[in-house]
PDB file of C-alpha atoms in Angstrom:
ATOM      1  CA  UNK A   1       0.000   0.000   0.000  1.00  0.00           C
ATOM      2  CA  UNK A   2       1.471   3.363  -0.978  1.00  0.00           C
ATOM      3  CA  UNK A   3       1.230   5.892   1.824  1.00  0.00           C
ATOM      4  CA  UNK A   4       2.276   9.522   1.558  1.00  0.00           C
ATOM      5  CA  UNK A   5       2.330  11.444   4.813  1.00  0.00           C
ATOM      6  CA  UNK A   6       2.078  15.197   4.439  1.00  0.00           C
ATOM      7  CA  UNK A   7       4.408  16.956   6.907  1.00  0.00           C
ATOM      8  CA  UNK A   8       2.774  18.789   9.800  1.00  0.00           C
ATOM      9  CA  UNK A   9       2.701  22.549   9.442  1.00  0.00           C
ATOM     10  CA  UNK A  10       3.324  23.276  13.128  1.00  0.00           C
ATOM     11  CA  UNK A  11       6.979  24.014  12.364  1.00  0.00           C
ATOM     12  CA  UNK A  12       5.897  26.923  10.156  1.00  0.00           C
ATOM     13  CA  UNK A  13       5.530  30.325  11.887  1.00  0.00           C
ATOM     14  CA  UNK A  14       1.946  30.733  13.191  1.00  0.00           C
ATOM     15  CA  UNK A  15       1.113  33.635  10.900  1.00  0.00           C
ATOM     16  CA  UNK A  16       2.037  31.544   7.824  1.00  0.00           C
ATOM     17  CA  UNK A  17       0.343  28.237   8.664  1.00  0.00           C
ATOM     18  CA  UNK A  18      -3.039  28.960   7.125  1.00  0.00           C
ATOM     19  CA  UNK A  19      -1.420  30.177   3.902  1.00  0.00           C
ATOM     20  CA  UNK A  20       0.579  26.948   3.827  1.00  0.00           C
ATOM     21  CA  UNK A  21      -2.606  24.916   4.272  1.00  0.00           C
ATOM     22  CA  UNK A  22      -4.320  26.849   1.478  1.00  0.00           C
ATOM     23  CA  UNK A  23      -1.325  26.273  -0.795  1.00  0.00           C
ATOM     24  CA  UNK A  24      -1.428  22.566   0.031  1.00  0.00           C
ATOM     25  CA  UNK A  25      -5.091  22.401  -0.963  1.00  0.00           C
ATOM     26  CA  UNK A  26      -4.439  24.302  -4.176  1.00  0.00           C
ATOM     27  CA  UNK A  27      -2.073  21.538  -5.278  1.00  0.00           C
ATOM     28  CA  UNK A  28      -5.184  19.430  -5.902  1.00  0.00           C
ATOM     29  CA  UNK A  29      -7.433  19.756  -8.950  1.00  0.00           C
ATOM     30  CA  UNK A  30     -10.376  20.771  -6.763  1.00  0.00           C
ATOM     31  CA  UNK A  31     -10.145  24.543  -6.216  1.00  0.00           C
ATOM     32  CA  UNK A  32     -12.194  26.084  -3.403  1.00  0.00           C
ATOM     33  CA  UNK A  33     -12.283  29.086  -1.105  1.00  0.00           C
ATOM     34  CA  UNK A  34     -10.893  28.508   2.403  1.00  0.00           C
ATOM     35  CA  UNK A  35     -11.394  30.711   5.467  1.00  0.00           C
ATOM     36  CA  UNK A  36     -10.791  30.232   9.169  1.00  0.00           C
ATOM     37  CA  UNK A  37     -11.172  32.058  12.456  1.00  0.00           C
ATOM     38  CA  UNK A  38      -7.782  30.565  13.351  1.00  0.00           C
ATOM     39  CA  UNK A  39      -5.765  31.950  10.438  1.00  0.00           C
ATOM     40  CA  UNK A  40      -3.376  33.536  12.966  1.00  0.00           C
ATOM     41  CA  UNK A  41      -2.687  30.143  14.622  1.00  0.00           C
ATOM     42  CA  UNK A  42      -3.874  27.406  12.303  1.00  0.00           C
ATOM     43  CA  UNK A  43      -3.142  23.934  13.683  1.00  0.00           C
ATOM     44  CA  UNK A  44      -4.260  21.388  11.105  1.00  0.00           C
ATOM     45  CA  UNK A  45      -3.086  17.881  10.357  1.00  0.00           C
ATOM     46  CA  UNK A  46      -3.427  15.796   7.226  1.00  0.00           C
ATOM     47  CA  UNK A  47      -2.426  12.255   6.387  1.00  0.00           C
ATOM     48  CA  UNK A  48      -3.103  11.681   2.725  1.00  0.00           C
ATOM     49  CA  UNK A  49      -2.331   9.364  -0.115  1.00  0.00           C
ATOM     50  CA  UNK A  50      -3.475   6.126   1.483  1.00  0.00           C
ATOM     51  CA  UNK A  51      -3.926   4.331  -1.810  1.00  0.00           C
ATOM     52  CA  UNK A  52      -6.089   1.197  -1.595  1.00  0.00           C
ATOM     53  CA  UNK A  53      -6.708  -0.103  -5.064  1.00  0.00           C
ATOM     54  CA  UNK A  54      -8.993   2.238  -6.949  1.00  0.00           C
ATOM     55  CA  UNK A  55      -9.838   4.528  -4.025  1.00  0.00           C
ATOM     56  CA  UNK A  56      -7.821   7.000  -1.961  1.00  0.00           C
ATOM     57  CA  UNK A  57      -8.162   7.719   1.766  1.00  0.00           C
ATOM     58  CA  UNK A  58      -7.238  11.025   3.401  1.00  0.00           C
ATOM     59  CA  UNK A  59      -7.345  11.818   7.118  1.00  0.00           C
ATOM     60  CA  UNK A  60      -7.661  15.458   8.219  1.00  0.00           C
ATOM     61  CA  UNK A  61      -7.969  17.295  11.519  1.00  0.00           C
ATOM     62  CA  UNK A  62      -8.796  21.003  11.377  1.00  0.00           C
ATOM     63  CA  UNK A  63      -9.860  23.803  13.712  1.00  0.00           C
ATOM     64  CA  UNK A  64     -12.480  26.347  12.638  1.00  0.00           C
ATOM     65  CA  UNK A  65     -12.670  26.180   8.851  1.00  0.00           C
ATOM     66  CA  UNK A  66     -15.002  27.219   6.026  1.00  0.00           C
ATOM     67  CA  UNK A  67     -14.695  25.361   2.692  1.00  0.00           C
ATOM     68  CA  UNK A  68     -16.683  26.677  -0.242  1.00  0.00           C
ATOM     69  CA  UNK A  69     -16.651  25.372  -3.806  1.00  0.00           C
ATOM     70  CA  UNK A  70     -18.719  27.555  -6.097  1.00  0.00           C
ATOM     71  CA  UNK A  71     -19.914  27.214  -9.682  1.00  0.00           C
ATOM     72  CA  UNK A  72     -16.961  29.396 -10.721  1.00  0.00           C
ATOM     73  CA  UNK A  73     -14.545  26.969  -9.066  1.00  0.00           C
ATOM     74  CA  UNK A  74     -16.213  24.065 -10.855  1.00  0.00           C
ATOM     75  CA  UNK A  75     -15.905  25.787 -14.232  1.00  0.00           C
ATOM     76  CA  UNK A  76     -12.212  26.333 -13.571  1.00  0.00           C
ATOM     77  CA  UNK A  77     -11.487  22.695 -12.751  1.00  0.00           C
ATOM     78  CA  UNK A  78     -13.656  19.654 -12.164  1.00  0.00           C
ATOM     79  CA  UNK A  79     -12.079  16.194 -11.948  1.00  0.00           C
ATOM     80  CA  UNK A  80     -15.624  14.721 -11.703  1.00  0.00           C
ATOM     81  CA  UNK A  81     -15.001  12.723  -8.550  1.00  0.00           C
ATOM     82  CA  UNK A  82     -17.142  11.590  -5.650  1.00  0.00           C
ATOM     83  CA  UNK A  83     -16.062  11.976  -2.030  1.00  0.00           C
ATOM     84  CA  UNK A  84     -17.389   9.998   0.896  1.00  0.00           C
ATOM     85  CA  UNK A  85     -16.714  11.833   4.144  1.00  0.00           C
ATOM     86  CA  UNK A  86     -16.759  10.097   7.530  1.00  0.00           C
ATOM     87  CA  UNK A  87     -16.695  12.481  10.494  1.00  0.00           C
ATOM     88  CA  UNK A  88     -14.805  11.036  13.449  1.00  0.00           C
ATOM     89  CA  UNK A  89     -15.033  13.974  15.863  1.00  0.00           C
ATOM     90  CA  UNK A  90     -16.835  17.311  15.945  1.00  0.00           C
ATOM     91  CA  UNK A  91     -19.542  18.515  13.604  1.00  0.00           C
ATOM     92  CA  UNK A  92     -19.919  20.583  10.425  1.00  0.00           C
ATOM     93  CA  UNK A  93     -22.803  22.448   8.826  1.00  0.00           C
ATOM     94  CA  UNK A  94     -22.973  21.412   5.166  1.00  0.00           C
ATOM     95  CA  UNK A  95     -24.890  22.725   2.173  1.00  0.00           C
ATOM     96  CA  UNK A  96     -24.536  20.525  -0.909  1.00  0.00           C
ATOM     97  CA  UNK A  97     -26.878  19.556  -3.707  1.00  0.00           C
ATOM     98  CA  UNK A  98     -30.424  20.180  -2.485  1.00  0.00           C
ATOM     99  CA  UNK A  99     -29.593  19.435   1.166  1.00  0.00           C
ATOM    100  CA  UNK A 100     -28.577  21.471   4.179  1.00  0.00           C
ATOM    101  CA  UNK A 101     -27.661  19.509   7.291  1.00  0.00           C
ATOM    102  CA  UNK A 102     -25.302  19.114  10.213  1.00  0.00           C
ATOM    103  CA  UNK A 103     -22.929  16.157  10.157  1.00  0.00           C
ATOM    104  CA  UNK A 104     -21.540  14.811  13.423  1.00  0.00           C
ATOM    105  CA  UNK A 105     -19.393  11.985  14.721  1.00  0.00           C
ATOM    106  CA  UNK A 106     -19.885   8.560  13.103  1.00  0.00           C
ATOM    107  CA  UNK A 107     -21.920  10.045  10.276  1.00  0.00           C
ATOM    108  CA  UNK A 108     -21.205   9.804   6.550  1.00  0.00           C
ATOM    109  CA  UNK A 109     -21.913  12.067   3.597  1.00  0.00           C
ATOM    110  CA  UNK A 110     -21.517  11.644  -0.166  1.00  0.00           C
ATOM    111  CA  UNK A 111     -20.416  14.714  -2.140  1.00  0.00           C
ATOM    112  CA  UNK A 112     -19.514  15.456  -5.747  1.00  0.00           C
ATOM    113  CA  UNK A 113     -16.860  17.796  -7.093  1.00  0.00           C
ATOM    114  CA  UNK A 114     -19.349  18.711  -9.832  1.00  0.00           C
ATOM    115  CA  UNK A 115     -21.844  20.413  -7.497  1.00  0.00           C
ATOM    116  CA  UNK A 116     -21.406  23.545  -5.342  1.00  0.00           C
ATOM    117  CA  UNK A 117     -20.409  22.768  -1.776  1.00  0.00           C
ATOM    118  CA  UNK A 118     -20.198  24.700   1.473  1.00  0.00           C
ATOM    119  CA  UNK A 119     -18.959  23.211   4.758  1.00  0.00           C
ATOM    120  CA  UNK A 120     -18.571  25.266   7.912  1.00  0.00           C
ATOM    121  CA  UNK A 121     -17.037  23.927  11.120  1.00  0.00           C
ATOM    122  CA  UNK A 122     -16.931  26.560  13.818  1.00  0.00           C
ATOM    123  CA  UNK A 123     -17.768  24.661  17.010  1.00  0.00           C
ATOM    124  CA  UNK A 124     -14.402  23.086  17.691  1.00  0.00           C
ATOM    125  CA  UNK A 125     -11.955  20.784  15.947  1.00  0.00           C
ATOM    126  CA  UNK A 126     -13.267  18.365  13.330  1.00  0.00           C
ATOM    127  CA  UNK A 127     -11.521  15.104  12.454  1.00  0.00           C
ATOM    128  CA  UNK A 128     -12.549  12.981   9.513  1.00  0.00           C
ATOM    129  CA  UNK A 129     -11.677  10.568   6.738  1.00  0.00           C
ATOM    130  CA  UNK A 130     -12.389  11.253   3.077  1.00  0.00           C
ATOM    131  CA  UNK A 131     -12.631   8.521   0.441  1.00  0.00           C
ATOM    132  CA  UNK A 132     -12.042   9.701  -3.128  1.00  0.00           C
ATOM    133  CA  UNK A 133     -13.400   7.591  -5.977  1.00  0.00           C
ATOM    134  CA  UNK A 134     -14.392   7.775  -9.637  1.00  0.00           C
ATOM    135  CA  UNK A 135     -18.066   7.736 -10.761  1.00  0.00           C
ATOM    136  CA  UNK A 136     -17.474   4.457 -12.624  1.00  0.00           C
ATOM    137  CA  UNK A 137     -17.151   2.684  -9.250  1.00  0.00           C
ATOM    138  CA  UNK A 138     -20.723   3.593  -8.293  1.00  0.00           C
ATOM    139  CA  UNK A 139     -23.144   1.626 -10.520  1.00  0.00           C
ATOM    140  CA  UNK A 140     -26.141   3.937 -10.063  1.00  0.00           C
ATOM    141  CA  UNK A 141     -27.803   6.422 -12.417  1.00  0.00           C
ATOM    142  CA  UNK A 142     -26.388   9.926 -11.807  1.00  0.00           C
ATOM    143  CA  UNK A 143     -29.900  11.187 -11.036  1.00  0.00           C
ATOM    144  CA  UNK A 144     -30.203   8.665  -8.199  1.00  0.00           C
ATOM    145  CA  UNK A 145     -26.832   9.636  -6.751  1.00  0.00           C
ATOM    146  CA  UNK A 146     -27.804  13.319  -6.883  1.00  0.00           C
ATOM    147  CA  UNK A 147     -30.655  12.502  -4.505  1.00  0.00           C
ATOM    148  CA  UNK A 148     -28.107  11.366  -1.923  1.00  0.00           C
ATOM    149  CA  UNK A 149     -25.643  14.253  -2.247  1.00  0.00           C
ATOM    150  CA  UNK A 150     -25.344  16.184   0.982  1.00  0.00           C
ATOM    151  CA  UNK A 151     -27.577  13.750   2.860  1.00  0.00           C
ATOM    152  CA  UNK A 152     -26.499  12.609   6.306  1.00  0.00           C
ATOM    153  CA  UNK A 153     -25.947   8.821   6.299  1.00  0.00           C
ATOM    154  CA  UNK A 154     -25.588   6.901   9.530  1.00  0.00           C
ATOM    155  CA  UNK A 155     -22.287   5.264  10.371  1.00  0.00           C
ATOM    156  CA  UNK A 156     -23.624   4.042  13.705  1.00  0.00           C
ATOM    157  CA  UNK A 157     -25.691   1.033  12.668  1.00  0.00           C
ATOM    158  CA  UNK A 158     -26.180  -1.452   9.848  1.00  0.00           C
ATOM    159  CA  UNK A 159     -24.074  -1.247   6.695  1.00  0.00           C
ATOM    160  CA  UNK A 160     -22.945   2.277   7.537  1.00  0.00           C
ATOM    161  CA  UNK A 161     -21.408   1.079  10.801  1.00  0.00           C
ATOM    162  CA  UNK A 162     -19.468  -1.669   9.019  1.00  0.00           C
ATOM    163  CA  UNK A 163     -18.149   0.850   6.507  1.00  0.00           C
ATOM    164  CA  UNK A 164     -17.240   3.389   9.193  1.00  0.00           C
ATOM    165  CA  UNK A 165     -15.392   0.740  11.207  1.00  0.00           C
ATOM    166  CA  UNK A 166     -13.416  -0.367   8.166  1.00  0.00           C
ATOM    167  CA  UNK A 167     -12.446   3.170   7.150  1.00  0.00           C
ATOM    168  CA  UNK A 168     -11.344   3.987  10.686  1.00  0.00           C
ATOM    169  CA  UNK A 169      -9.115   0.938  10.864  1.00  0.00           C
ATOM    170  CA  UNK A 170      -7.646   1.581   7.423  1.00  0.00           C
ATOM    171  CA  UNK A 171      -6.776   5.137   8.389  1.00  0.00           C
ATOM    172  CA  UNK A 172      -5.317   4.294  11.794  1.00  0.00           C
ATOM    173  CA  UNK A 173      -3.632   0.973  10.996  1.00  0.00           C
ATOM    174  CA  UNK A 174      -2.467   1.562   7.427  1.00  0.00           C
ATOM    175  CA  UNK A 175       1.097   0.500   8.203  1.00  0.00           C
ATOM    176  CA  UNK A 176      -0.092  -3.029   9.056  1.00  0.00           C
ATOM    177  CA  UNK A 177      -1.219  -3.776   5.480  1.00  0.00           C
ATOM    178  CA  UNK A 178       1.018  -4.745   2.600  1.00  0.00           C
ATOM    179  CA  UNK A 179       0.899  -3.716  -1.077  1.00  0.00           C
ATOM    180  CA  UNK A 180      -0.918  -6.936  -2.031  1.00  0.00           C
ATOM    181  CA  UNK A 181      -3.742  -6.092   0.411  1.00  0.00           C
ATOM    182  CA  UNK A 182      -4.572  -2.758  -1.224  1.00  0.00           C
ATOM    183  CA  UNK A 183      -6.718  -3.934  -4.172  1.00  0.00           C
ATOM    184  CA  UNK A 184      -8.712  -6.338  -1.988  1.00  0.00           C
ATOM    185  CA  UNK A 185      -9.315  -3.737   0.707  1.00  0.00           C
ATOM    186  CA  UNK A 186     -10.328  -1.170  -1.903  1.00  0.00           C
ATOM    187  CA  UNK A 187     -12.851  -3.635  -3.313  1.00  0.00           C
ATOM    188  CA  UNK A 188     -14.339  -4.176   0.151  1.00  0.00           C
ATOM    189  CA  UNK A 189     -14.668  -0.418   0.703  1.00  0.00           C
ATOM    190  CA  UNK A 190     -16.413   0.067  -2.643  1.00  0.00           C
ATOM    191  CA  UNK A 191     -18.708  -2.922  -2.105  1.00  0.00           C
ATOM    192  CA  UNK A 192     -19.779  -1.685   1.327  1.00  0.00           C
ATOM    193  CA  UNK A 193     -20.311   1.831   0.011  1.00  0.00           C
ATOM    194  CA  UNK A 194     -22.446   0.565  -2.864  1.00  0.00           C
ATOM    195  CA  UNK A 195     -24.455  -1.586  -0.456  1.00  0.00           C
ATOM    196  CA  UNK A 196     -25.056   1.464   1.745  1.00  0.00           C
ATOM    197  CA  UNK A 197     -26.096   3.640  -1.194  1.00  0.00           C
ATOM    198  CA  UNK A 198     -28.423   0.936  -2.539  1.00  0.00           C
ATOM    199  CA  UNK A 199     -30.022   0.619   0.907  1.00  0.00           C
ATOM    200  CA  UNK A 200     -30.567   4.377   1.114  1.00  0.00           C
ATOM    201  CA  UNK A 201     -31.997   4.563  -2.417  1.00  0.00           C
ATOM    202  CA  UNK A 202     -34.369   1.650  -1.739  1.00  0.00           C
ATOM    203  CA  UNK A 203     -35.542   3.280   1.491  1.00  0.00           C
ATOM    204  CA  UNK A 204     -36.135   6.556  -0.332  1.00  0.00           C
ATOM    205  CA  UNK A 205     -38.088   4.861  -3.112  1.00  0.00           C
ATOM    206  CA  UNK A 206     -40.242   3.051  -0.549  1.00  0.00           C
ATOM    207  CA  UNK A 207     -40.931   6.316   1.268  1.00  0.00           C
ATOM    208  CA  UNK A 208     -41.848   8.089  -2.001  1.00  0.00           C
ATOM    209  CA  UNK A 209     -44.217   5.288  -2.933  1.00  0.00           C
ATOM    210  CA  UNK A 210     -45.800   5.308   0.511  1.00  0.00           C
ATOM    211  CA  UNK A 211     -46.311   9.060   0.403  1.00  0.00           C
ATOM    212  CA  UNK A 212     -48.447   8.597  -2.724  1.00  0.00           C
ATOM    213  CA  UNK A 213     -50.802   6.183  -0.973  1.00  0.00           C
ATOM    214  CA  UNK A 214     -54.259   7.162   0.233  1.00  0.00           C
ATOM    215  CA  UNK A 215     -54.670   7.303   4.032  1.00  0.00           C
ATOM    216  CA  UNK A 216     -56.521   3.974   3.987  1.00  0.00           C
ATOM    217  CA  UNK A 217     -53.852   2.334   1.815  1.00  0.00           C
ATOM    218  CA  UNK A 218     -51.156   3.725   4.083  1.00  0.00           C
ATOM    219  CA  UNK A 219     -52.848   2.223   7.153  1.00  0.00           C
ATOM    220  CA  UNK A 220     -53.274  -1.109   5.393  1.00  0.00           C
ATOM    221  CA  UNK A 221     -49.623  -1.120   4.311  1.00  0.00           C
ATOM    222  CA  UNK A 222     -48.486  -0.314   7.835  1.00  0.00           C
ATOM    223  CA  UNK A 223     -50.723  -3.012   9.312  1.00  0.00           C
ATOM    224  CA  UNK A 224     -49.302  -5.612   6.927  1.00  0.00           C
ATOM    225  CA  UNK A 225     -45.787  -4.524   7.798  1.00  0.00           C
ATOM    226  CA  UNK A 226     -46.538  -4.836  11.503  1.00  0.00           C
ATOM    227  CA  UNK A 227     -48.100  -8.265  11.034  1.00  0.00           C
ATOM    228  CA  UNK A 228     -45.007  -9.420   9.154  1.00  0.00           C
ATOM    229  CA  UNK A 229     -42.841  -8.067  11.968  1.00  0.00           C
ATOM    230  CA  UNK A 230     -44.887  -9.998  14.531  1.00  0.00           C
ATOM    231  CA  UNK A 231     -44.637 -13.204  12.474  1.00  0.00           C
ATOM    232  CA  UNK A 232     -40.855 -12.878  12.339  1.00  0.00           C
ATOM    233  CA  UNK A 233     -40.527 -12.230  16.082  1.00  0.00           C
ATOM    234  CA  UNK A 234     -42.983 -14.668  17.646  1.00  0.00           C
ATOM    235  CA  UNK A 235     -40.172 -16.358  19.568  1.00  0.00           C
ATOM    236  CA  UNK A 236     -39.244 -13.169  21.420  1.00  0.00           C
ATOM    237  CA  UNK A 237     -40.549 -13.074  24.997  1.00  0.00           C
ATOM    238  CA  UNK A 238     -40.503  -9.255  24.917  1.00  0.00           C
ATOM    239  CA  UNK A 239     -42.857  -9.079  21.925  1.00  0.00           C
ATOM    240  CA  UNK A 240     -45.527  -6.863  23.466  1.00  0.00           C
ATOM    241  CA  UNK A 241     -47.827  -4.184  22.027  1.00  0.00           C
ATOM    242  CA  UNK A 242     -45.496  -1.542  23.469  1.00  0.00           C
ATOM    243  CA  UNK A 243     -42.393  -3.017  21.818  1.00  0.00           C
ATOM    244  CA  UNK A 244     -44.261  -3.463  18.516  1.00  0.00           C
ATOM    245  CA  UNK A 245     -45.393   0.173  18.542  1.00  0.00           C
ATOM    246  CA  UNK A 246     -41.889   1.389  19.394  1.00  0.00           C
ATOM    247  CA  UNK A 247     -40.340  -0.661  16.577  1.00  0.00           C
ATOM    248  CA  UNK A 248     -42.634   1.083  14.072  1.00  0.00           C
ATOM    249  CA  UNK A 249     -42.392   4.579  15.591  1.00  0.00           C
ATOM    250  CA  UNK A 250     -46.116   4.852  16.288  1.00  0.00           C
ATOM    251  CA  UNK A 251     -48.110   5.374  19.459  1.00  0.00           C
ATOM    252  CA  UNK A 252     -49.632   2.469  21.343  1.00  0.00           C
ATOM    253  CA  UNK A 253     -53.073   3.967  20.812  1.00  0.00           C
ATOM    254  CA  UNK A 254     -52.581   4.063  17.031  1.00  0.00           C
ATOM    255  CA  UNK A 255     -51.380   0.438  17.056  1.00  0.00           C
ATOM    256  CA  UNK A 256     -54.541  -0.610  18.884  1.00  0.00           C
ATOM    257  CA  UNK A 257     -56.687   1.292  16.397  1.00  0.00           C
ATOM    258  CA  UNK A 258     -55.015  -0.373  13.402  1.00  0.00           C
ATOM    259  CA  UNK A 259     -55.948  -3.826  14.681  1.00  0.00           C
ATOM    260  CA  UNK A 260     -59.386  -2.837  15.958  1.00  0.00           C
ATOM    261  CA  UNK A 261     -60.256  -1.877  12.381  1.00  0.00           C
ATOM    262  CA  UNK A 262     -59.889  -5.595  11.606  1.00  0.00           C
ATOM    263  CA  UNK A 263     -62.072  -6.680  14.529  1.00  0.00           C
ATOM    264  CA  UNK A 264     -59.423  -7.909  16.953  1.00  0.00           C
ATOM    265  CA  UNK A 265     -56.753  -6.654  19.328  1.00  0.00           C
ATOM    266  CA  UNK A 266     -53.033  -6.776  18.620  1.00  0.00           C
ATOM    267  CA  UNK A 267     -52.521  -9.089  21.616  1.00  0.00           C
ATOM    268  CA  UNK A 268     -55.199 -11.508  20.429  1.00  0.00           C
ATOM    269  CA  UNK A 269     -53.765 -11.538  16.898  1.00  0.00           C
ATOM    270  CA  UNK A 270     -50.249 -12.189  18.216  1.00  0.00           C
ATOM    271  CA  UNK A 271     -51.511 -14.969  20.482  1.00  0.00           C
ATOM    272  CA  UNK A 272     -53.359 -16.601  17.582  1.00  0.00           C
ATOM    273  CA  UNK A 273     -50.176 -16.562  15.471  1.00  0.00           C
ATOM    274  CA  UNK A 274     -48.206 -18.154  18.291  1.00  0.00           C
ATOM    275  CA  UNK A 275     -50.824 -20.867  18.717  1.00  0.00           C
ATOM    276  CA  UNK A 276     -50.805 -21.558  14.980  1.00  0.00           C
ATOM    277  CA  UNK A 277     -47.010 -21.844  15.027  1.00  0.00           C
ATOM    278  CA  UNK A 278     -47.279 -24.307  17.945  1.00  0.00           C
ATOM    279  CA  UNK A 279     -49.906 -26.305  16.049  1.00  0.00           C
ATOM    280  CA  UNK A 280     -47.536 -26.679  13.098  1.00  0.00           C
ATOM    281  CA  UNK A 281     -44.680 -27.700  15.393  1.00  0.00           C
ATOM    282  CA  UNK A 282     -46.823 -30.324  17.133  1.00  0.00           C
ATOM    283  CA  UNK A 283     -47.736 -31.847  13.764  1.00  0.00           C
ATOM    284  CA  UNK A 284     -44.123 -31.922  12.573  1.00  0.00           C
ATOM    285  CA  UNK A 285     -42.629 -35.464  12.760  1.00  0.00           C
ATOM    286  CA  UNK A 286     -39.161 -33.954  13.055  1.00  0.00           C
ATOM    287  CA  UNK A 287     -40.200 -32.439  16.402  1.00  0.00           C
ATOM    288  CA  UNK A 288     -41.958 -35.569  17.650  1.00  0.00           C
ATOM    289  CA  UNK A 289     -39.504 -36.066  20.510  1.00  0.00           C
ATOM    290  CA  UNK A 290     -39.557 -32.428  21.646  1.00  0.00           C
ATOM    291  CA  UNK A 291     -41.640 -32.006  24.819  1.00  0.00           C
ATOM    292  CA  UNK A 292     -44.832 -30.016  24.385  1.00  0.00           C
ATOM    293  CA  UNK A 293     -43.877 -27.506  27.066  1.00  0.00           C
ATOM    294  CA  UNK A 294     -40.585 -26.805  25.223  1.00  0.00           C
ATOM    295  CA  UNK A 295     -42.433 -26.111  21.974  1.00  0.00           C
ATOM    296  CA  UNK A 296     -44.839 -23.830  23.828  1.00  0.00           C
ATOM    297  CA  UNK A 297     -42.014 -21.947  25.525  1.00  0.00           C
ATOM    298  CA  UNK A 298     -40.220 -21.411  22.207  1.00  0.00           C
ATOM    299  CA  UNK A 299     -43.330 -19.686  20.871  1.00  0.00           C
ATOM    300  CA  UNK A 300     -43.775 -17.365  23.807  1.00  0.00           C
ATOM    301  CA  UNK A 301     -45.949 -19.391  26.193  1.00  0.00           C
ATOM    302  CA  UNK A 302     -44.159 -19.385  29.527  1.00  0.00           C
ATOM    303  CA  UNK A 303     -46.684 -21.520  31.428  1.00  0.00           C
ATOM    304  CA  UNK A 304     -47.641 -24.987  30.191  1.00  0.00           C
ATOM    305  CA  UNK A 305     -51.102 -24.882  31.784  1.00  0.00           C
ATOM    306  CA  UNK A 306     -51.928 -21.536  30.138  1.00  0.00           C
ATOM    307  CA  UNK A 307     -50.786 -22.891  26.798  1.00  0.00           C
ATOM    308  CA  UNK A 308     -52.869 -26.062  27.142  1.00  0.00           C
ATOM    309  CA  UNK A 309     -56.021 -24.066  27.904  1.00  0.00           C
ATOM    310  CA  UNK A 310     -55.413 -21.619  25.050  1.00  0.00           C
ATOM    311  CA  UNK A 311     -54.689 -24.429  22.570  1.00  0.00           C
ATOM    312  CA  UNK A 312     -57.827 -26.374  23.553  1.00  0.00           C
ATOM    313  CA  UNK A 313     -59.930 -23.216  23.279  1.00  0.00           C
ATOM    314  CA  UNK A 314     -58.562 -22.487  19.780  1.00  0.00           C
ATOM    315  CA  UNK A 315     -58.559 -26.010  18.293  1.00  0.00           C
ATOM    316  CA  UNK A 316     -61.044 -27.970  20.404  1.00  0.00           C
ATOM    317  CA  UNK A 317     -58.562 -30.583  21.658  1.00  0.00           C
ATOM    318  CA  UNK A 318     -55.671 -30.615  24.134  1.00  0.00           C
ATOM    319  CA  UNK A 319     -52.223 -30.230  22.531  1.00  0.00           C
ATOM    320  CA  UNK A 320     -51.221 -33.776  23.538  1.00  0.00           C
ATOM    321  CA  UNK A 321     -54.236 -35.323  21.755  1.00  0.00           C
ATOM    322  CA  UNK A 322     -53.724 -33.121  18.702  1.00  0.00           C
ATOM    323  CA  UNK A 323     -50.095 -34.198  18.418  1.00  0.00           C
ATOM    324  CA  UNK A 324     -50.974 -37.905  18.758  1.00  0.00           C
ATOM    325  CA  UNK A 325     -53.545 -37.704  15.936  1.00  0.00           C
ATOM    326  CA  UNK A 326     -51.392 -35.550  13.672  1.00  0.00           C
ATOM    327  CA  UNK A 327     -48.314 -37.764  13.962  1.00  0.00           C
ATOM    328  CA  UNK A 328     -50.397 -40.938  13.526  1.00  0.00           C
ATOM    329  CA  UNK A 329     -51.873 -39.528  10.320  1.00  0.00           C
ATOM    330  CA  UNK A 330     -48.374 -38.852   8.972  1.00  0.00           C
ATOM    331  CA  UNK A 331     -47.072 -42.379   9.533  1.00  0.00           C
TER     332      UNK A 331
END
């Protein structure tokens, strides 16, 4: 892996440090306007040129700084690159594309050198990692990528967290990797980034489609989504109306109303699904040696007697008799 470390500028007289930083930035093909409240004592650090295959990583740490790339800058020089920025510490106010937002620690943002950009950090030092890559590495229509420019993407959970963890390790442990590792690591970075972008685009498309639904269709769609969630989590002992409502960011009252429209309560519907799952398990020859109380417990019934009564009420026979008949019929 080729690594180029840019010398610190602390050895330069304080009054000249900001000018040195500006000159360093002007060596790139991405001109922009730089300003800082610390021009008289500018303590910035950069570690650049971490070359991993087809992408480049750069680590920076800056005090108060304002970066602005205008349409005039773009006309002067545009290498047509994308940047993925991971903020490690501090926060910046960013205006890019059609978005204005604040980006903080463990958050990601995609930017393009072909669109005006303004980033202002004035609430303390900001540390971050920037990934530079060509458009050909992102297999999405340009119009779709424009929708994501300047949007705050989470690096705290899911795919974003995996990507943020990898970038952090690459930036802090770069000397532990050899030249042969670079192409493979670059491929992993690009794959994770594309997975994150695809996830965000899918979520946006789903939200757009849902916003076009009528109120009744929206309620029906939400109810189906909740029912699918319940089906997938029947084994969880903490599957309660409160936890279901919280998982879907709705009030408990609204959850109750969604199910009442169908003539039953959410608790009764959940209980019926658990009983049906138990009924299938009891009829399964592969589970013939599993005790009934174990099957019941797996499906959320903590007390064998309660399960037996509920099963008999739903199906007309005790679970033991049902199992005997079902397994005999399958022989």
